[in-house]
Coordinates of C-alpha atoms in Angstrom, one line a residue:
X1 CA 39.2 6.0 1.3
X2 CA 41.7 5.6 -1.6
X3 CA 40.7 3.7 -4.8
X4 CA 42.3 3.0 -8.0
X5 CA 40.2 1.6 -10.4
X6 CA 42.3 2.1 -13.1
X7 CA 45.8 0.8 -12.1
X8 CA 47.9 2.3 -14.6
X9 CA 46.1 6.1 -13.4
X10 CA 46.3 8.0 -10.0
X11 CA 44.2 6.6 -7.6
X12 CA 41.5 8.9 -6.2
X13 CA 41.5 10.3 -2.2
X14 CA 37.8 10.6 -1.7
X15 CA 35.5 10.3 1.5
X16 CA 32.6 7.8 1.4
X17 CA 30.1 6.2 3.5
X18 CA 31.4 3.0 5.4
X19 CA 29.4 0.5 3.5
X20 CA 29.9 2.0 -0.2
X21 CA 33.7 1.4 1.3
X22 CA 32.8 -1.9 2.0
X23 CA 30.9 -3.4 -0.7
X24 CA 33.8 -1.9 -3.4
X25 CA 36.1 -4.3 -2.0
X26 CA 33.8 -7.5 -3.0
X27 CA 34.4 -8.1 -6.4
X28 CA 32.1 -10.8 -7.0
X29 CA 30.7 -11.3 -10.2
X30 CA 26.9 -11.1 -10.2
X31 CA 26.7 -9.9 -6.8
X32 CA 23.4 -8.3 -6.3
X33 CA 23.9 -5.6 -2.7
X34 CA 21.0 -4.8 -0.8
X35 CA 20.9 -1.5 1.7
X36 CA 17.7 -1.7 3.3
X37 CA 17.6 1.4 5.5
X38 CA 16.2 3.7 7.7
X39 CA 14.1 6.7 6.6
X40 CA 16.8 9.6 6.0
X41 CA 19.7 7.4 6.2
X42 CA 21.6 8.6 3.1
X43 CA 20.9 5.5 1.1
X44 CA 20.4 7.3 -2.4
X45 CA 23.8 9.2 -1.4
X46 CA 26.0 6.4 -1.1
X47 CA 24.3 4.3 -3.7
X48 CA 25.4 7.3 -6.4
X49 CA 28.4 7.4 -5.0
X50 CA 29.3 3.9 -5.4
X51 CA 27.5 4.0 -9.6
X52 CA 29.6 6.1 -10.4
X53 CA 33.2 4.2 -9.2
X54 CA 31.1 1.5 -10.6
X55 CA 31.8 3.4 -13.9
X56 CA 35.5 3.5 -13.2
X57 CA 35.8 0.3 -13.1
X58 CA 33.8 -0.6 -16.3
X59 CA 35.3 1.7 -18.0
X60 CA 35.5 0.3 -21.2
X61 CA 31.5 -0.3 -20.7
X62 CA 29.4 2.0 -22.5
X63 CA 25.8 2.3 -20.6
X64 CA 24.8 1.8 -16.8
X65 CA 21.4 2.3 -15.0
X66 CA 19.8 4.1 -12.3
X67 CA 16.3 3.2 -11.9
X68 CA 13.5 5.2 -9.0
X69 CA 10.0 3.9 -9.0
X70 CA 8.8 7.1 -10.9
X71 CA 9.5 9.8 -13.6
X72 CA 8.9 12.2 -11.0
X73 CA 10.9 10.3 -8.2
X74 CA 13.8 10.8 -11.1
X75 CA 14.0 14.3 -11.6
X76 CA 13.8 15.1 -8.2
X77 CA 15.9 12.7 -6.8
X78 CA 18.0 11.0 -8.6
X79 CA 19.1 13.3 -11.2
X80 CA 20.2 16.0 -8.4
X81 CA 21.4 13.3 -6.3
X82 CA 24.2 12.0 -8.8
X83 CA 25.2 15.8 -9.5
X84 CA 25.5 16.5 -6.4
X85 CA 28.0 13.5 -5.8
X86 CA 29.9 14.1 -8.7
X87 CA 30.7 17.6 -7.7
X88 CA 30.9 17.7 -4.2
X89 CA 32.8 14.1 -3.7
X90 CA 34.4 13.6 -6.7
X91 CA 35.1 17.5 -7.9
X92 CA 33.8 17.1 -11.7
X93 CA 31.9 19.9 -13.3
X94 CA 28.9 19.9 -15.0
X95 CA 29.8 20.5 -18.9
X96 CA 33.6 19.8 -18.6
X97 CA 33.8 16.2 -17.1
X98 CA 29.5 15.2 -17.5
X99 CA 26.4 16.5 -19.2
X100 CA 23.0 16.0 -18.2
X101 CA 19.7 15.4 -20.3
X102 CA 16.7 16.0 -17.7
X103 CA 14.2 15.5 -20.2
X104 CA 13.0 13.1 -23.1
X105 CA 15.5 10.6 -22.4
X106 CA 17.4 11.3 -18.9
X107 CA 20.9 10.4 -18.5
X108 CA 24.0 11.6 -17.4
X109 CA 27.3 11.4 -19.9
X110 CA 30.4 11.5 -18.9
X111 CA 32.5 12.8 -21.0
X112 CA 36.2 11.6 -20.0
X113 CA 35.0 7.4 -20.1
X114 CA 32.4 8.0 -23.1
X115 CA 29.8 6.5 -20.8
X116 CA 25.9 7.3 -19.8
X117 CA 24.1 6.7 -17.1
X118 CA 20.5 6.1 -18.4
X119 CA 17.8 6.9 -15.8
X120 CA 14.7 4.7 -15.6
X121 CA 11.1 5.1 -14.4
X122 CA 10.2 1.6 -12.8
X123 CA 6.5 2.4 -13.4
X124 CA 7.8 2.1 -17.3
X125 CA 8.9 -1.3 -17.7
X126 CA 7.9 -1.5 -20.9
X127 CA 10.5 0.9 -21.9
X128 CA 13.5 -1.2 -20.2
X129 CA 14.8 -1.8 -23.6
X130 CA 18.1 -0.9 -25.0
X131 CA 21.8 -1.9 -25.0
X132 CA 23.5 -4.4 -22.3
X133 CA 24.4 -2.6 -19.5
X134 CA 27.7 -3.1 -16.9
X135 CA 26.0 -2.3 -13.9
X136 CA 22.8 -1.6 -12.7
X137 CA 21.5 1.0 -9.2
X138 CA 17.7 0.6 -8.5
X139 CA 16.8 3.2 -5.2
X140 CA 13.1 2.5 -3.4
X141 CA 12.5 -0.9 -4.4
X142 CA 9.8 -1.8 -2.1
X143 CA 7.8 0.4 -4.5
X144 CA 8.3 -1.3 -7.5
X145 CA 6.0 -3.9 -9.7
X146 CA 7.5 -7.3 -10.2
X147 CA 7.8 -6.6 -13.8
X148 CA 10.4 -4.1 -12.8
X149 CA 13.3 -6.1 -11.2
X150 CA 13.1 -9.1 -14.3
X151 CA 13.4 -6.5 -17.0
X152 CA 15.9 -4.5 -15.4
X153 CA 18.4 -7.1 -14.1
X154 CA 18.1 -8.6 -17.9
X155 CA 20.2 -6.0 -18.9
X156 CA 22.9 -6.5 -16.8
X157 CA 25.4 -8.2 -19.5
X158 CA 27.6 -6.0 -20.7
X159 CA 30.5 -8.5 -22.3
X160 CA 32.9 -5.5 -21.6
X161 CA 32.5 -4.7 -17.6
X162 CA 34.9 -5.6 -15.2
X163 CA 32.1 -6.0 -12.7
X164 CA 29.0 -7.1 -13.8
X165 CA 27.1 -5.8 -10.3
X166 CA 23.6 -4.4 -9.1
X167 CA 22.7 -2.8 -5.7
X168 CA 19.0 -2.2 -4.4
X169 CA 18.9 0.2 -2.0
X170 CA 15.2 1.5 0.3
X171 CA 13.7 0.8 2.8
X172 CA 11.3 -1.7 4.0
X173 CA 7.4 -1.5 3.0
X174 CA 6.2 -4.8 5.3
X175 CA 6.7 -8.4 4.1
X176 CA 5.4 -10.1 1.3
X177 CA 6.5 -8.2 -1.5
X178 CA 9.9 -9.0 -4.4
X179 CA 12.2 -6.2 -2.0
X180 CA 11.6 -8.7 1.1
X181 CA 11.3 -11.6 -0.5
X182 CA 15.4 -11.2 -1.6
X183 CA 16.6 -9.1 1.3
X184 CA 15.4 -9.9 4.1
X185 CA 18.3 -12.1 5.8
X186 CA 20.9 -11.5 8.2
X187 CA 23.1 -8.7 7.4
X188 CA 26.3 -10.1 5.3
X189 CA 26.9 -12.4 2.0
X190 CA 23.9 -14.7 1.8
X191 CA 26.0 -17.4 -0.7
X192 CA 23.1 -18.9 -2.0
X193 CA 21.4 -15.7 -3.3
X194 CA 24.6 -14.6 -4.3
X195 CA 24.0 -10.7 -1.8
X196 CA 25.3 -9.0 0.3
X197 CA 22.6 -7.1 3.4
X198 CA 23.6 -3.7 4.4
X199 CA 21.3 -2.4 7.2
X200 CA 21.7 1.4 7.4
X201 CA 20.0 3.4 10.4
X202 CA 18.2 6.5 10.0
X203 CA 20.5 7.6 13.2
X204 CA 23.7 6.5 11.0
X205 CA 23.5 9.9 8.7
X206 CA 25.3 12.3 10.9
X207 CA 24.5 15.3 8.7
X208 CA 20.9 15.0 9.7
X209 CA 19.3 17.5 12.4
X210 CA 18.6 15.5 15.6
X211 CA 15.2 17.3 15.0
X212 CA 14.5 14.7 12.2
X213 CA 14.6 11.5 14.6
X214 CA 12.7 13.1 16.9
X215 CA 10.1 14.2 14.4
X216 CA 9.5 10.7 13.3
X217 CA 9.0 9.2 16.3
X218 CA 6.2 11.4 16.9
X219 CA 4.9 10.8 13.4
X220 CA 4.9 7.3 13.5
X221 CA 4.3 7.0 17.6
X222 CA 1.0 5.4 16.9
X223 CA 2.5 2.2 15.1
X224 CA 5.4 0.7 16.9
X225 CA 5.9 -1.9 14.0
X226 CA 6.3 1.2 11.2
X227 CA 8.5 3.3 13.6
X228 CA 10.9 0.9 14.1
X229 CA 11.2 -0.8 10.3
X230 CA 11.6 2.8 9.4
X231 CA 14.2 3.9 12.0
X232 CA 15.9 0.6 11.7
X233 CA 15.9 -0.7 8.4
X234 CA 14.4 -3.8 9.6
X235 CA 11.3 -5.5 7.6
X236 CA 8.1 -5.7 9.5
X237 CA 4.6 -6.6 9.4
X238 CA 2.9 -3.3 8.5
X239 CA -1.0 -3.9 8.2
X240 CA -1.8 -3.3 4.5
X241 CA -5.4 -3.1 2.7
X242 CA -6.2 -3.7 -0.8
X243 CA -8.3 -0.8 -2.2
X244 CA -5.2 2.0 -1.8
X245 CA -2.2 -0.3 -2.7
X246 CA 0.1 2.4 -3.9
X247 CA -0.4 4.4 -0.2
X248 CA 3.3 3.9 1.8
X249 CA 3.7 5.6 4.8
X250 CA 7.7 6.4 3.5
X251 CA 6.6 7.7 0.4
X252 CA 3.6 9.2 0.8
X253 CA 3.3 10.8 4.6
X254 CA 5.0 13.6 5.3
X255 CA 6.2 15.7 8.0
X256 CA 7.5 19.2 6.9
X257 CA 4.1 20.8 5.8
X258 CA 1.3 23.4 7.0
X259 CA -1.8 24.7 5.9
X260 CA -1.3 27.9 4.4
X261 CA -4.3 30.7 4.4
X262 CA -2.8 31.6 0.9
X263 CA -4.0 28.6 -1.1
X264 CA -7.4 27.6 -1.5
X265 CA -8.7 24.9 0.6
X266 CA -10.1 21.9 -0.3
X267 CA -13.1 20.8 2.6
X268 CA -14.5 17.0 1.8
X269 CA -17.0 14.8 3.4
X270 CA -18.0 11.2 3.2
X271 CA -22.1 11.3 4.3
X272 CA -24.5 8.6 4.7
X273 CA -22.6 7.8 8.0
X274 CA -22.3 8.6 11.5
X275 CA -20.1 9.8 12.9
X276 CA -19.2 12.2 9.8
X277 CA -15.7 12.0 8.9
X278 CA -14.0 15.2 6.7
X279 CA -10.7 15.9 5.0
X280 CA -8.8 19.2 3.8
X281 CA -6.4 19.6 1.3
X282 CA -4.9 22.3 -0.2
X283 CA -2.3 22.0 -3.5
X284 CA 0.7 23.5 -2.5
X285 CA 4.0 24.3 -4.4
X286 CA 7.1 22.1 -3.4
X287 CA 10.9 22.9 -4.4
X288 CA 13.1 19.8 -4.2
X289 CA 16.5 19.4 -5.5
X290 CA 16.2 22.1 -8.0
X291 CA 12.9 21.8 -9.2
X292 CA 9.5 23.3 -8.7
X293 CA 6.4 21.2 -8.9
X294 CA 3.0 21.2 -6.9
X295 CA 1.1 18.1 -4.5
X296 CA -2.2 18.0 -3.1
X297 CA -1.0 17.8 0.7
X298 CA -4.3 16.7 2.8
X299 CA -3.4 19.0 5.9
X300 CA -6.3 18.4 7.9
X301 CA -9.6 16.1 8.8
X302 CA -12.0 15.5 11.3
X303 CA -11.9 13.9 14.4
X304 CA -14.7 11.2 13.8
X305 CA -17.1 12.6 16.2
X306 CA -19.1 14.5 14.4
X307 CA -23.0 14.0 14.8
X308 CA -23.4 15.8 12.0
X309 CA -22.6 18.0 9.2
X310 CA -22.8 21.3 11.5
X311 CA -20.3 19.9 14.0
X312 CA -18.2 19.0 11.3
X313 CA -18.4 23.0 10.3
X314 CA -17.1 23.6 13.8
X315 CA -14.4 21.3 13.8
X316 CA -13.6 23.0 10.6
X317 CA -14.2 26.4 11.7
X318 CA -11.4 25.6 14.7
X319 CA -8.9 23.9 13.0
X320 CA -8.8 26.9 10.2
X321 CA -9.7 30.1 12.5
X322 CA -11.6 32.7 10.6
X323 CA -9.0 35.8 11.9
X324 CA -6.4 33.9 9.4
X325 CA -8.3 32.1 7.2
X326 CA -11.7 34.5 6.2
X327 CA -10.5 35.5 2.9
X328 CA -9.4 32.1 1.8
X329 CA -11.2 30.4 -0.8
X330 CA -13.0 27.3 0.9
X331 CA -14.2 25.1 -1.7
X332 CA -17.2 22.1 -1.0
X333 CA -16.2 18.6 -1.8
X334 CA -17.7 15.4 -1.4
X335 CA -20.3 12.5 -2.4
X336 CA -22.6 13.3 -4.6
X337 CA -25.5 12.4 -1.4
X338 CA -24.3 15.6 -0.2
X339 CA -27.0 17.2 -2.8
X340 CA -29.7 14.6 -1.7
X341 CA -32.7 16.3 0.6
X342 CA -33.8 14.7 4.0
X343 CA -37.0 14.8 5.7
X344 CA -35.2 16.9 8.5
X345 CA -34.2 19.9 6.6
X346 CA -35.8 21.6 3.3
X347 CA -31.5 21.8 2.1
X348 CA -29.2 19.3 1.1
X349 CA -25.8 18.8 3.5
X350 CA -24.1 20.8 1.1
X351 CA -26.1 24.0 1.3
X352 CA -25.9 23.8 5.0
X353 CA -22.4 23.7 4.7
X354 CA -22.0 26.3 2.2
X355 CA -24.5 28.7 4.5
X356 CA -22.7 28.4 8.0
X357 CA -19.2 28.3 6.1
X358 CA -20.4 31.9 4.9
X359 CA -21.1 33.2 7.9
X360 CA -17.0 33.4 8.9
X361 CA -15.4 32.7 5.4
X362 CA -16.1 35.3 2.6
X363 CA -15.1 32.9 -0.5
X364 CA -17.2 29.6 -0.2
X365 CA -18.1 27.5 -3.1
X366 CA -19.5 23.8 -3.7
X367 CA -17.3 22.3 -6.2
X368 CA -18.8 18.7 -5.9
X369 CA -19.9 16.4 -8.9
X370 CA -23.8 15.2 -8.8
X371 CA -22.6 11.8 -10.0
X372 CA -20.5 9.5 -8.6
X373 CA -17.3 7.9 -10.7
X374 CA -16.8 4.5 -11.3
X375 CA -15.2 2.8 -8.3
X376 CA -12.7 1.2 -11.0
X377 CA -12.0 4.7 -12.4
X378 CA -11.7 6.5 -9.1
X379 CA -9.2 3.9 -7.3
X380 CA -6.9 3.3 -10.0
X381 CA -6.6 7.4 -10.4
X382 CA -6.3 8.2 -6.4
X383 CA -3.4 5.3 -6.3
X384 CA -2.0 6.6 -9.7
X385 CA -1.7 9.5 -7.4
X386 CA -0.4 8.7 -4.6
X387 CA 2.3 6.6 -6.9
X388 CA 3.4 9.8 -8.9
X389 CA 3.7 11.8 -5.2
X390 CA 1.0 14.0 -7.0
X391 CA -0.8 13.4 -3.5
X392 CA 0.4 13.1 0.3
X393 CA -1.0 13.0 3.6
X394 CA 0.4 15.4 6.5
X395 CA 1.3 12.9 9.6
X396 CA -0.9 14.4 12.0
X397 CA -4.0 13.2 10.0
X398 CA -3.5 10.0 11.5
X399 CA -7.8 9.0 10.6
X400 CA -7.0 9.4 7.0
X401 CA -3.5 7.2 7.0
X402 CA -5.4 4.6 9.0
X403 CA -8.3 4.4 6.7
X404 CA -5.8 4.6 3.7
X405 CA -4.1 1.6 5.0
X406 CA -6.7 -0.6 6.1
X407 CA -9.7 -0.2 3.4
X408 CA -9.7 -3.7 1.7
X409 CA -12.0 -4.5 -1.5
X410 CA -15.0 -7.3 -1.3
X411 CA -12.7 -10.1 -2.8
X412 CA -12.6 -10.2 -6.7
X413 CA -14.4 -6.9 -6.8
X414 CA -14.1 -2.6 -6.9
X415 CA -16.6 -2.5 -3.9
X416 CA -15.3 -1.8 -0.7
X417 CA -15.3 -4.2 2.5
X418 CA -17.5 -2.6 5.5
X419 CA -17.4 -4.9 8.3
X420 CA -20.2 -3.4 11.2
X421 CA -18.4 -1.7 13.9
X422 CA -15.2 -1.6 12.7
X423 CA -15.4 0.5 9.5
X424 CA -11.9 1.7 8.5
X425 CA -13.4 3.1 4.8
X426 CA -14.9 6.7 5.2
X427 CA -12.1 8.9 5.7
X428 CA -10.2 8.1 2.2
X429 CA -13.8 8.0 0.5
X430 CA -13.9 12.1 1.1
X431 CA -10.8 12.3 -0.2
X432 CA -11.3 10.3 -3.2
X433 CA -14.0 12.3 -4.7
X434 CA -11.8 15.3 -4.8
X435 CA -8.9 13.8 -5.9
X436 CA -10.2 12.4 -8.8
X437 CA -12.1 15.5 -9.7
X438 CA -8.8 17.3 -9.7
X439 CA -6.7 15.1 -11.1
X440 CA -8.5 13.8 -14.1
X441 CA -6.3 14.2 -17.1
X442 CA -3.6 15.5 -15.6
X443 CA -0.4 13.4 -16.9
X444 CA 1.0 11.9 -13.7
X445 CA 3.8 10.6 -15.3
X446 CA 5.5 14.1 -15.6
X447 CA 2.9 16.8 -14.2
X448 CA 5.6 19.2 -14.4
X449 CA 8.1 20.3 -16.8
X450 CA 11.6 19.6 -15.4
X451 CA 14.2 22.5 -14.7
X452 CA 17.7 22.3 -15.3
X453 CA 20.6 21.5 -13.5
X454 CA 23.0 23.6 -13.8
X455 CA 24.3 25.6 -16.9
X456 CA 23.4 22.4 -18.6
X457 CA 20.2 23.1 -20.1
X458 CA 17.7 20.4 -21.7
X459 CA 19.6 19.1 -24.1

């Protein structure tokens, strides 16, 4: 596609996705374009692509935003996004033509338009303060608290840009939240809302492996309605509980992990129930765009059979093998009534654990807390976690996503709904315990310190 944003300059020869193409070419003011996509559709791609033409055309603008729904979600996405698209589309190097600050403050400068691209964590809304700004890119919006969209878009009033513009690009996360509430229409200019739909398909990036369509189906082959809002770009119903609100399937379940015999495992229960349901997770290092962090990755979990604790051991015992996983450190998690004695046995659940675990595994410990956390405490921290992708959920462990998405709260309350018969609870309560142990005074909002980007080193 050839564009010349500034007419009195050469025009520039570049290739870009269709709709970045095609949403260029409307020029009207205050028009807000929404890209609800498929999973892996190249959303994030195009969107950067089209910010920084975006600059182009304001030229004369000083400031622009790119907001993600995290810190985190920043430095591992959009900052390595947008310098990937500036070198590899529109040939600028890093330190001649643009500079990058990854830390404190992130933004990109470039140099030749004295303009910066500031880049803003959603779940700091508080901090949307600054000058007016000529054009604004929010990626993952399905994610973002209300507060988000008002203070963001009241920037967008730079008396100097050409195009005062925004585009929201994601995909969907059900019905009933700000992203559907404006973009769920027919795809085209919706006059009245002043936007422009773009519906992207995952199947629409041709750079992906066909492996990656394939792998999603079988993740998500258990709920129809998910599989196809998340091929499809289409919003759906997705059934949605109230005690783990910060749990999305797109965010949050993933499909390119294993256990590794390396790392230390994490083995949970939730007792005082029957069957017994467990968990696993191990934290494993991650390298995305650039940058090296750590996630607790729950990698296994119990098929909800289990009579009891010593057929959860075995269902443990087969799902980690002790020919690869003997030397592995094994560490016992769980309620704190895993320490309370029963008239059955003279030792608690944990010490049974601990003393068939020991009989194939040569490093077992009980790492569980006598007392149980507040329930106020212990939600907001697990969906703190799960917000920050400080926690995800392999897609095989397909008990522990259905219990993450349908555990409810007792209306007005921190205590959980459990309905007779149709208990959907246990699995994330033995994960919670563990998390929260773990993660208690970490600082989610940047766990990790952020690497550079090139030669251009934290300025």
């Amino acid at each position: 596609m050839q564009i010349q944003p500034e007419p009195t300059r050469r025009s520039l020869d570049v290739a870009l996705p269709w709709w970045v193409g095609e949403i260029l070419n409307d020029s009207t003011e205050n028009r807000r374009f929404y890209i609800t996509k498929g999973l892996g559709s190249g959303g994030t791609w195009g969107a950067a692509c089209w910010h920084y033409l975006m600059c182009l055309y304001n030229r004369h603008s000083a400031f622009s935003w790119a907001v993600a729904p995290t810190y985190q979600q920043v430095q591992d996405t959009l900052i390595p996004t947008f310098a990937e698209v500036l070198q590899t589309v529109f040939g600028l190097e890093e330190n001649q033509d643009y500079e990058v600050t990854a830390s404190g403050r992130p933004r990109l400068y470039l140099k030749k338009y004295r303009q910066t691209i500031h880049f803003k964590s959603a779940n700091r809304a508080d901090r949307f303060v600054g000058p007016s700004i000529s054009h604004l890119t929010m990626t993952e919006p399905g994610l973002y608290q209300p507060v988000a969209f008002e203070k963001a878009t009241a920037r967008l009033r730079c008396p100097k840009a050409i195009r005062l513009q925004q585009l929201w690009e994601g995909t969907p996360e059900g019905l009933g939240n700000r992203w559907q509430e404006e973009a769920d229409f027919p795809e085209g200019v919706n006059e009245e809302k002043n936007a422009r739909r773009v519906i992207l398909w995952t199947e629409d990036n041709t750079h992906l492996k066909p492996s990656y369509v394939e792998n999603l189906k079988s993740a998500y082959s258990y709920d129809a309605v998910k599989l196809e809002s998340y091929l499809y770009g289409s919003f759906k119903p997705f059934t949605k509980g109230t005690a783990y609100w910060e749990f999305f399937d797109s965010r949050n379940v993933v499909l390119d992990v294993q256990p590794s015999p390396y790392l230390p495992i994490v083995f949970s229960w939730d007792f005082g129930v029957s069957p017994l349901p467990w968990v696993t997770l191990q934290q494993q290092p991650i390298r995305r765009k650039n940058r090296d962090f750590k996630r607790f990755v729950v990698i296994g979990e119990g098929d909800g059979k289990a009579k009891g604790v010593l057929d959860g051991v075995a269902q443990f015992i087969a799902t980690f093998p002790p020919h690869t996983y003997a030397g592995t450190p094994i560490v016992i998690d769980g309620g704190h009534d895993g320490f309370h004695g029963s008239h059955l046995s003279e030792s608690c659940a944990f010490d049974q654990i601990l003393s068939r675990l020991r009989q194939y595994y040569s490093n077992v410990t009980i790492a569980a807390s006598r007392s149980a956390p507040g329930h106020e405490e212990s939600f907001n921290q697990i969906n703190a976690c799960f917000a920050y992708e400080i926690l995800v959920v392999a897609a095989w462990c397909r008990n522990t996503i259905k219990s993450l998405t349908q555990s409810s709260f007792k209306e007005g309350t921190w205590g959980l709904l459990k309905k007779r018969g149709e208990d959907p609870t246990h699995f994330a309560d033995a994960l919670r315990a563990p998390i929260f142990r773990l993660t208690k005074g970490m600082d989610l909002e940047a766990p990790n310190q952020p690497k550079n980007f090139g030669m251009n080193k934290q300025l």
